PDB file of C-alpha atoms in Angstrom:
ATOM      1  CA  GLN A   1     101.997  92.117  92.636  1.00 96.00           C
ATOM      2  CA  ILE A   2     103.143  92.365  96.234  1.00 98.00           C
ATOM      3  CA  THR A   3     102.422  89.428  98.512  1.00 98.00           C
ATOM      4  CA  LEU A   4     103.592  88.487 101.987  1.00 98.00           C
ATOM      5  CA  LYS A   5     103.081  85.261 103.883  1.00 98.00           C
ATOM      6  CA  GLU A   6     103.860  84.428 107.499  1.00 98.00           C
ATOM      7  CA  SER A   7     104.994  81.009 108.631  1.00 98.00           C
ATOM      8  CA  GLY A   8     105.995  79.464 111.922  1.00 97.00           C
ATOM      9  CA  PRO A   9     104.688  77.400 114.802  1.00 98.00           C
ATOM     10  CA  THR A  10     101.042  77.591 115.790  1.00 98.00           C
ATOM     11  CA  LEU A  11     101.721  76.503 119.368  1.00 98.00           C
ATOM     12  CA  VAL A  12     104.546  77.671 121.605  1.00 98.00           C
ATOM     13  CA  ARG A  13     105.178  76.723 125.224  1.00 98.00           C
ATOM     14  CA  PRO A  14     105.659  79.425 127.866  1.00 98.00           C
ATOM     15  CA  THR A  15     109.279  80.619 128.182  1.00 97.00           C
ATOM     16  CA  GLN A  16     110.119  79.326 124.694  1.00 98.00           C
ATOM     17  CA  THR A  17     111.390  81.479 121.836  1.00 98.00           C
ATOM     18  CA  LEU A  18     109.092  82.133 118.879  1.00 98.00           C
ATOM     19  CA  THR A  19     110.591  82.323 115.402  1.00 98.00           C
ATOM     20  CA  LEU A  20     108.422  83.560 112.550  1.00 98.00           C
ATOM     21  CA  THR A  21     109.330  83.929 108.893  1.00 98.00           C
ATOM     22  CA  CYS A  22     107.822  86.377 106.429  1.00 98.00           C
ATOM     23  CA  THR A  23     108.263  85.316 102.817  1.00 98.00           C
ATOM     24  CA  PHE A  24     107.495  88.055 100.348  1.00 98.00           C
ATOM     25  CA  SER A  25     107.387  88.656  96.611  1.00 98.00           C
ATOM     26  CA  GLY A  26     106.819  91.565  94.254  1.00 97.00           C
ATOM     27  CA  PHE A  27     109.388  93.879  95.833  1.00 97.00           C
ATOM     28  CA  SER A  28     112.978  93.962  96.972  1.00 96.00           C
ATOM     29  CA  LEU A  29     114.053  94.815 100.498  1.00 96.00           C
ATOM     30  CA  SER A  30     117.182  96.376  99.021  1.00 93.00           C
ATOM     31  CA  THR A  31     115.155  99.128  97.334  1.00 94.00           C
ATOM     32  CA  SER A  32     115.520 102.454  99.108  1.00 95.00           C
ATOM     33  CA  GLY A  33     112.390 103.307 101.094  1.00 95.00           C
ATOM     34  CA  VAL A  34     111.183  99.733 101.498  1.00 96.00           C
ATOM     35  CA  GLY A  35     110.557  98.178 104.882  1.00 97.00           C
ATOM     36  CA  VAL A  36     109.007  95.007 106.253  1.00 98.00           C
ATOM     37  CA  GLY A  37     107.349  95.120 109.628  1.00 98.00           C
ATOM     38  CA  TRP A  38     105.659  92.810 112.088  1.00 98.00           C
ATOM     39  CA  VAL A  39     102.357  93.578 113.763  1.00 98.00           C
ATOM     40  CA  ARG A  40     100.478  91.342 116.173  1.00 98.00           C
ATOM     41  CA  GLN A  41      96.835  91.303 117.158  1.00 98.00           C
ATOM     42  CA  PRO A  42      95.517  89.393 120.165  1.00 98.00           C
ATOM     43  CA  PRO A  43      92.038  87.929 119.641  1.00 97.00           C
ATOM     44  CA  GLY A  44      89.447  90.700 119.778  1.00 97.00           C
ATOM     45  CA  GLU A  45      92.020  93.429 120.346  1.00 98.00           C
ATOM     46  CA  ALA A  46      93.712  96.145 118.326  1.00 98.00           C
ATOM     47  CA  PRO A  47      96.873  95.648 116.290  1.00 98.00           C
ATOM     48  CA  GLU A  48     100.217  96.314 117.969  1.00 98.00           C
ATOM     49  CA  TRP A  49     103.358  97.138 116.019  1.00 98.00           C
ATOM     50  CA  LEU A  50     106.401  95.045 116.965  1.00 98.00           C
ATOM     51  CA  ALA A  51     109.370  95.669 114.689  1.00 98.00           C
ATOM     52  CA  LEU A  52     110.529  96.999 111.322  1.00 98.00           C
ATOM     53  CA  ILE A  53     113.532  96.258 109.153  1.00 97.00           C
ATOM     54  CA  TYR A  54     114.529  98.669 106.414  1.00 96.00           C
ATOM     55  CA  TRP A  55     116.222  98.624 103.031  1.00 94.00           C
ATOM     56  CA  ASN A  56     119.520  99.648 104.652  1.00 93.00           C
ATOM     57  CA  ASP A  57     119.313  96.847 107.258  1.00 94.00           C
ATOM     58  CA  ASP A  58     118.453  99.326 109.983  1.00 96.00           C
ATOM     59  CA  LYS A  59     115.924  98.111 112.516  1.00 97.00           C
ATOM     60  CA  ARG A  60     113.366  99.612 114.839  1.00 97.00           C
ATOM     61  CA  TYR A  61     111.508  97.950 117.707  1.00 97.00           C
ATOM     62  CA  SER A  62     108.523  98.621 119.883  1.00 97.00           C
ATOM     63  CA  PRO A  63     109.932 100.206 123.041  1.00 96.00           C
ATOM     64  CA  PHE A  64     107.668  97.960 125.147  1.00 95.00           C
ATOM     65  CA  LEU A  65     109.017  94.717 123.673  1.00 97.00           C
ATOM     66  CA  LYS A  66     112.466  95.718 122.471  1.00 97.00           C
ATOM     67  CA  SER A  67     114.321  93.472 124.901  1.00 98.00           C
ATOM     68  CA  ARG A  68     112.539  90.386 123.584  1.00 98.00           C
ATOM     69  CA  LEU A  69     112.552  91.031 119.844  1.00 98.00           C
ATOM     70  CA  THR A  70     115.014  90.530 117.017  1.00 98.00           C
ATOM     71  CA  ILE A  71     114.219  91.207 113.370  1.00 98.00           C
ATOM     72  CA  ALA A  72     116.583  90.213 110.595  1.00 97.00           C
ATOM     73  CA  MET A  73     116.743  89.431 106.939  1.00 96.00           C
ATOM     74  CA  GLY A  74     116.403  85.744 106.279  1.00 92.00           C
ATOM     75  CA  THR A  75     118.739  83.386 104.505  1.00 89.00           C
ATOM     76  CA  SER A  76     116.800  84.080 101.306  1.00 91.00           C
ATOM     77  CA  LYS A  77     116.674  87.643 100.016  1.00 92.00           C
ATOM     78  CA  ASN A  78     112.871  87.507 100.065  1.00 96.00           C
ATOM     79  CA  GLN A  79     112.515  86.603 103.736  1.00 98.00           C
ATOM     80  CA  VAL A  80     112.413  88.460 107.033  1.00 98.00           C
ATOM     81  CA  VAL A  81     112.639  86.645 110.350  1.00 98.00           C
ATOM     82  CA  LEU A  82     111.255  87.764 113.711  1.00 98.00           C
ATOM     83  CA  THR A  83     112.249  86.147 116.976  1.00 98.00           C
ATOM     84  CA  MET A  84     110.526  86.817 120.289  1.00 98.00           C
ATOM     85  CA  THR A  85     111.989  85.361 123.448  1.00 98.00           C
ATOM     86  CA  ASN A  86     110.379  84.260 126.704  1.00 98.00           C
ATOM     87  CA  MET A  87     106.906  83.731 125.288  1.00 98.00           C
ATOM     88  CA  ASP A  88     103.940  84.053 127.652  1.00 98.00           C
ATOM     89  CA  PRO A  89     100.231  83.253 127.226  1.00 98.00           C
ATOM     90  CA  VAL A  90      99.551  86.993 126.849  1.00 98.00           C
ATOM     91  CA  ASP A  91     101.592  86.840 123.629  1.00 98.00           C
ATOM     92  CA  THR A  92      98.863  84.702 122.042  1.00 98.00           C
ATOM     93  CA  ALA A  93      97.928  86.601 118.891  1.00 98.00           C
ATOM     94  CA  THR A  94      97.769  86.637 115.137  1.00 98.00           C
ATOM     95  CA  TYR A  95     101.131  87.805 113.866  1.00 98.00           C
ATOM     96  CA  TYR A  96     101.228  89.732 110.595  1.00 98.00           C
ATOM     97  CA  CYS A  97     104.060  90.881 108.416  1.00 98.00           C
ATOM     98  CA  ALA A  98     103.496  93.966 106.297  1.00 98.00           C
ATOM     99  CA  HIS A  99     105.171  96.121 103.645  1.00 98.00           C
ATOM    100  CA  LYS A 100     105.906  99.778 103.629  1.00 97.00           C
ATOM    101  CA  TYR A 101     107.386 101.949 100.927  1.00 95.00           C
ATOM    102  CA  ASP A 102     107.818 105.657 100.415  1.00 90.00           C
ATOM    103  CA  ILE A 103     109.909 107.754  98.092  1.00 88.00           C
ATOM    104  CA  TRP A 104     111.357 109.823 100.940  1.00 87.00           C
ATOM    105  CA  SER A 105     112.834 106.729 102.630  1.00 84.00           C
ATOM    106  CA  SER A 106     111.081 107.532 105.880  1.00 88.00           C
ATOM    107  CA  TYR A 107     111.370 105.234 108.847  1.00 89.00           C
ATOM    108  CA  TRP A 108     107.846 105.742 110.149  1.00 93.00           C
ATOM    109  CA  TYR A 109     105.135 105.055 107.630  1.00 94.00           C
ATOM    110  CA  TYR A 110     101.889 103.218 107.100  1.00 96.00           C
ATOM    111  CA  PHE A 111     101.646  99.620 105.836  1.00 98.00           C
ATOM    112  CA  ASP A 112     100.099  99.217 102.414  1.00 97.00           C
ATOM    113  CA  TYR A 113     100.302  95.430 102.012  1.00 98.00           C
ATOM    114  CA  TRP A 114      99.750  92.808 104.682  1.00 98.00           C
ATOM    115  CA  GLY A 115     100.076  89.044 104.893  1.00 98.00           C
ATOM    116  CA  GLN A 116      97.108  86.952 105.979  1.00 98.00           C
ATOM    117  CA  GLY A 117      98.637  86.435 109.402  1.00 98.00           C
ATOM    118  CA  THR A 118      99.451  83.380 111.477  1.00 98.00           C
ATOM    119  CA  LEU A 119      97.823  82.604 114.807  1.00 98.00           C
ATOM    120  CA  VAL A 120     100.324  81.748 117.518  1.00 98.00           C
ATOM    121  CA  THR A 121      98.994  80.266 120.737  1.00 98.00           C
ATOM    122  CA  VAL A 122     101.143  80.224 123.855  1.00 98.00           C
ATOM    123  CA  SER A 123     100.097  77.468 126.204  1.00 97.00           C
ATOM    124  CA  SER A 124     101.593  74.690 128.245  1.00 96.00           C
TER     125      SER A 124
ATOM    126  CA  ASP B   1     104.632 106.925 122.839  1.00 91.00           C
ATOM    127  CA  ILE B   2     101.663 108.558 121.145  1.00 97.00           C
ATOM    128  CA  VAL B   3      98.402 107.062 122.408  1.00 98.00           C
ATOM    129  CA  MET B   4      95.538 106.835 119.918  1.00 98.00           C
ATOM    130  CA  THR B   5      92.010 106.891 121.340  1.00 98.00           C
ATOM    131  CA  GLN B   6      89.022 106.029 119.161  1.00 98.00           C
ATOM    132  CA  SER B   7      85.354 106.648 119.799  1.00 96.00           C
ATOM    133  CA  PRO B   8      82.867 105.175 119.901  1.00 97.00           C
ATOM    134  CA  ASP B   9      83.898 101.579 120.551  1.00 98.00           C
ATOM    135  CA  SER B  10      81.035 100.466 118.339  1.00 98.00           C
ATOM    136  CA  LEU B  11      78.171 101.957 116.393  1.00 97.00           C
ATOM    137  CA  ALA B  12      75.155 100.652 114.547  1.00 98.00           C
ATOM    138  CA  VAL B  13      74.041 102.566 111.475  1.00 97.00           C
ATOM    139  CA  SER B  14      71.194 101.955 109.060  1.00 98.00           C
ATOM    140  CA  LEU B  15      72.052 101.110 105.474  1.00 98.00           C
ATOM    141  CA  GLY B  16      72.522 104.281 103.482  1.00 98.00           C
ATOM    142  CA  GLU B  17      73.097 106.405 106.558  1.00 98.00           C
ATOM    143  CA  ARG B  18      76.288 108.154 107.673  1.00 98.00           C
ATOM    144  CA  ALA B  19      78.810 106.587 110.029  1.00 98.00           C
ATOM    145  CA  THR B  20      81.334 108.761 111.837  1.00 98.00           C
ATOM    146  CA  ILE B  21      84.367 107.455 113.703  1.00 98.00           C
ATOM    147  CA  ASN B  22      86.639 109.635 115.797  1.00 98.00           C
ATOM    148  CA  CYS B  23      90.315 109.279 116.589  1.00 98.00           C
ATOM    149  CA  LYS B  24      92.312 111.422 118.978  1.00 98.00           C
ATOM    150  CA  SER B  25      96.067 111.372 119.458  1.00 98.00           C
ATOM    151  CA  SER B  26      97.812 112.203 122.740  1.00 98.00           C
ATOM    152  CA  GLN B  27     100.101 114.609 120.891  1.00 98.00           C
ATOM    153  CA  THR B  28     100.120 116.181 117.493  1.00 98.00           C
ATOM    154  CA  VAL B  29     100.819 114.036 114.440  1.00 98.00           C
ATOM    155  CA  PHE B  30     101.054 117.099 112.203  1.00 97.00           C
ATOM    156  CA  TYR B  31     104.493 117.811 110.793  1.00 95.00           C
ATOM    157  CA  SER B  32     104.622 121.488 109.938  1.00 95.00           C
ATOM    158  CA  SER B  33     107.654 121.223 107.665  1.00 93.00           C
ATOM    159  CA  ASN B  34     105.644 119.336 105.051  1.00 92.00           C
ATOM    160  CA  ASN B  35     102.117 120.264 106.168  1.00 95.00           C
ATOM    161  CA  ARG B  36     101.093 116.645 106.596  1.00 96.00           C
ATOM    162  CA  ASN B  37      99.228 114.685 109.241  1.00 98.00           C
ATOM    163  CA  TYR B  38     100.832 111.294 109.826  1.00 97.00           C
ATOM    164  CA  LEU B  39      97.554 109.437 110.291  1.00 98.00           C
ATOM    165  CA  ALA B  40      96.154 106.389 108.499  1.00 98.00           C
ATOM    166  CA  TRP B  41      92.844 104.529 108.642  1.00 98.00           C
ATOM    167  CA  TYR B  42      92.417 100.790 108.166  1.00 98.00           C
ATOM    168  CA  GLN B  43      89.397  98.539 107.724  1.00 98.00           C
ATOM    169  CA  GLN B  44      89.466  95.001 109.086  1.00 98.00           C
ATOM    170  CA  LYS B  45      86.881  92.354 108.349  1.00 98.00           C
ATOM    171  CA  PRO B  46      86.709  89.080 110.311  1.00 96.00           C
ATOM    172  CA  GLY B  47      89.515  86.693 109.489  1.00 96.00           C
ATOM    173  CA  GLN B  48      91.311  89.244 107.319  1.00 98.00           C
ATOM    174  CA  PRO B  49      94.303  91.518 107.814  1.00 98.00           C
ATOM    175  CA  PRO B  50      93.797  95.261 108.105  1.00 98.00           C
ATOM    176  CA  LYS B  51      93.286  96.989 104.784  1.00 98.00           C
ATOM    177  CA  LEU B  52      94.642 100.479 104.244  1.00 98.00           C
ATOM    178  CA  LEU B  53      91.851 102.917 103.404  1.00 98.00           C
ATOM    179  CA  ILE B  54      93.297 106.366 103.966  1.00 98.00           C
ATOM    180  CA  SER B  55      96.747 107.838 104.500  1.00 98.00           C
ATOM    181  CA  TRP B  56      97.876 111.355 105.407  1.00 98.00           C
ATOM    182  CA  ALA B  57      94.550 111.743 107.255  1.00 98.00           C
ATOM    183  CA  SER B  58      92.536 112.341 104.096  1.00 98.00           C
ATOM    184  CA  THR B  59      94.104 110.641 101.043  1.00 98.00           C
ATOM    185  CA  ARG B  60      92.053 107.684  99.883  1.00 98.00           C
ATOM    186  CA  GLU B  61      93.942 104.671  98.584  1.00 97.00           C
ATOM    187  CA  SER B  62      93.366 103.567  95.030  1.00 96.00           C
ATOM    188  CA  GLY B  63      90.196 101.508  94.736  1.00 97.00           C
ATOM    189  CA  VAL B  64      88.655 102.697  97.994  1.00 98.00           C
ATOM    190  CA  PRO B  65      85.070 103.880  97.398  1.00 98.00           C
ATOM    191  CA  ASP B  66      84.565 107.617  97.664  1.00 96.00           C
ATOM    192  CA  ARG B  67      81.952 107.142 100.387  1.00 98.00           C
ATOM    193  CA  PHE B  68      84.970 106.816 102.699  1.00 98.00           C
ATOM    194  CA  SER B  69      86.566 110.121 103.661  1.00 98.00           C
ATOM    195  CA  GLY B  70      89.031 111.255 106.275  1.00 98.00           C
ATOM    196  CA  SER B  71      89.389 114.642 107.887  1.00 98.00           C
ATOM    197  CA  GLY B  72      91.022 116.419 110.805  1.00 98.00           C
ATOM    198  CA  SER B  73      94.411 117.747 111.764  1.00 98.00           C
ATOM    199  CA  GLY B  74      96.803 117.895 114.669  1.00 98.00           C
ATOM    200  CA  THR B  75      95.304 115.619 117.308  1.00 98.00           C
ATOM    201  CA  GLU B  76      91.703 115.064 116.214  1.00 98.00           C
ATOM    202  CA  PHE B  77      90.613 113.053 113.203  1.00 98.00           C
ATOM    203  CA  THR B  78      87.452 111.599 111.718  1.00 98.00           C
ATOM    204  CA  LEU B  79      86.647 108.776 109.329  1.00 98.00           C
ATOM    205  CA  THR B  80      83.269 109.169 107.666  1.00 98.00           C
ATOM    206  CA  ILE B  81      81.335 106.606 105.676  1.00 98.00           C
ATOM    207  CA  SER B  82      78.797 108.781 103.901  1.00 98.00           C
ATOM    208  CA  SER B  83      76.307 106.064 102.978  1.00 98.00           C
ATOM    209  CA  LEU B  84      76.846 102.794 104.803  1.00 98.00           C
ATOM    210  CA  GLN B  85      76.779  99.655 102.677  1.00 98.00           C
ATOM    211  CA  ALA B  86      76.506  96.075 103.925  1.00 98.00           C
ATOM    212  CA  GLU B  87      80.098  95.363 102.904  1.00 98.00           C
ATOM    213  CA  ASP B  88      81.332  98.151 105.182  1.00 98.00           C
ATOM    214  CA  VAL B  89      80.605  96.099 108.312  1.00 98.00           C
ATOM    215  CA  ALA B  90      84.046  95.854 109.883  1.00 98.00           C
ATOM    216  CA  VAL B  91      86.313  97.170 112.582  1.00 98.00           C
ATOM    217  CA  TYR B  92      88.086 100.408 111.742  1.00 98.00           C
ATOM    218  CA  TYR B  93      91.446 101.445 113.181  1.00 98.00           C
ATOM    219  CA  CYS B  94      93.391 104.674 113.068  1.00 98.00           C
ATOM    220  CA  GLN B  95      97.183 104.549 113.191  1.00 98.00           C
ATOM    221  CA  GLN B  96      99.743 107.289 113.646  1.00 98.00           C
ATOM    222  CA  TYR B  97     103.139 107.101 111.977  1.00 97.00           C
ATOM    223  CA  TYR B  98     104.550 110.413 113.222  1.00 97.00           C
ATOM    224  CA  THR B  99     106.886 108.550 115.556  1.00 92.00           C
ATOM    225  CA  THR B 100     106.996 104.809 116.078  1.00 93.00           C
ATOM    226  CA  LEU B 101     103.695 103.242 115.096  1.00 97.00           C
ATOM    227  CA  THR B 102     100.608 103.047 117.271  1.00 98.00           C
ATOM    228  CA  PHE B 103      97.038 102.013 116.555  1.00 98.00           C
ATOM    229  CA  GLY B 104      93.761 103.101 118.058  1.00 98.00           C
ATOM    230  CA  GLY B 105      91.579 100.624 119.912  1.00 98.00           C
ATOM    231  CA  GLY B 106      89.190 100.180 117.021  1.00 98.00           C
ATOM    232  CA  THR B 107      85.561 100.988 116.244  1.00 98.00           C
ATOM    233  CA  LYS B 108      83.183  98.218 115.251  1.00 98.00           C
ATOM    234  CA  VAL B 109      80.625  99.262 112.646  1.00 98.00           C
ATOM    235  CA  GLU B 110      77.428  97.237 112.352  1.00 98.00           C
ATOM    236  CA  ILE B 111      74.111  97.514 110.535  1.00 98.00           C
ATOM    237  CA  LYS B 112      71.183  98.783 112.585  1.00 96.00           C
TER     238      LYS B 112
END
């Protein structure tokens, strides 16, 4: 059974750096074709993809936010960490981590499992 | 980036009636080498993450009721709920995965 869970601060001050952790179970990020991504969703708006890390430690970022994002495997083999610098109130959103897998080891794919999300508010 | 445009923004349908949601991409998401459309549909209920309903434009995920169907190719796609049930009230999103990942703006489905 695949599960993912996001953790991190609920409140961040403007200009600060946000660090979120995705802790997952039921799969291994070292399996070819597996990826873990981050998606955010401002209140009442559509989801927006942020970043993906793959089984081979390759990474991809949203071109609009690339300069502010870093995705990496965590200290535990079942964790992925996302950092976003220079937070602004417009970054207030629910942040989700999600799983992808395909047998062709594609980079671009849909997400089949999602965490419940964590709401991050940016405010002074 | 490929821009995904959904219509309508919202629709109200009577129970048992058909709901149709449209999704248009700014460029093709059809990959001719494998004859596949890189288009997924998600359902999102309040307070929940998106749930994958359909991949490859028309392949239903396991456990998804067969009243949900996807169609279309190239740049124009449709999600159809053939007989709306109360539990189908949600926001529906299309997403392309042809290159990077982008979502449509969503369509809110309500009961009339």
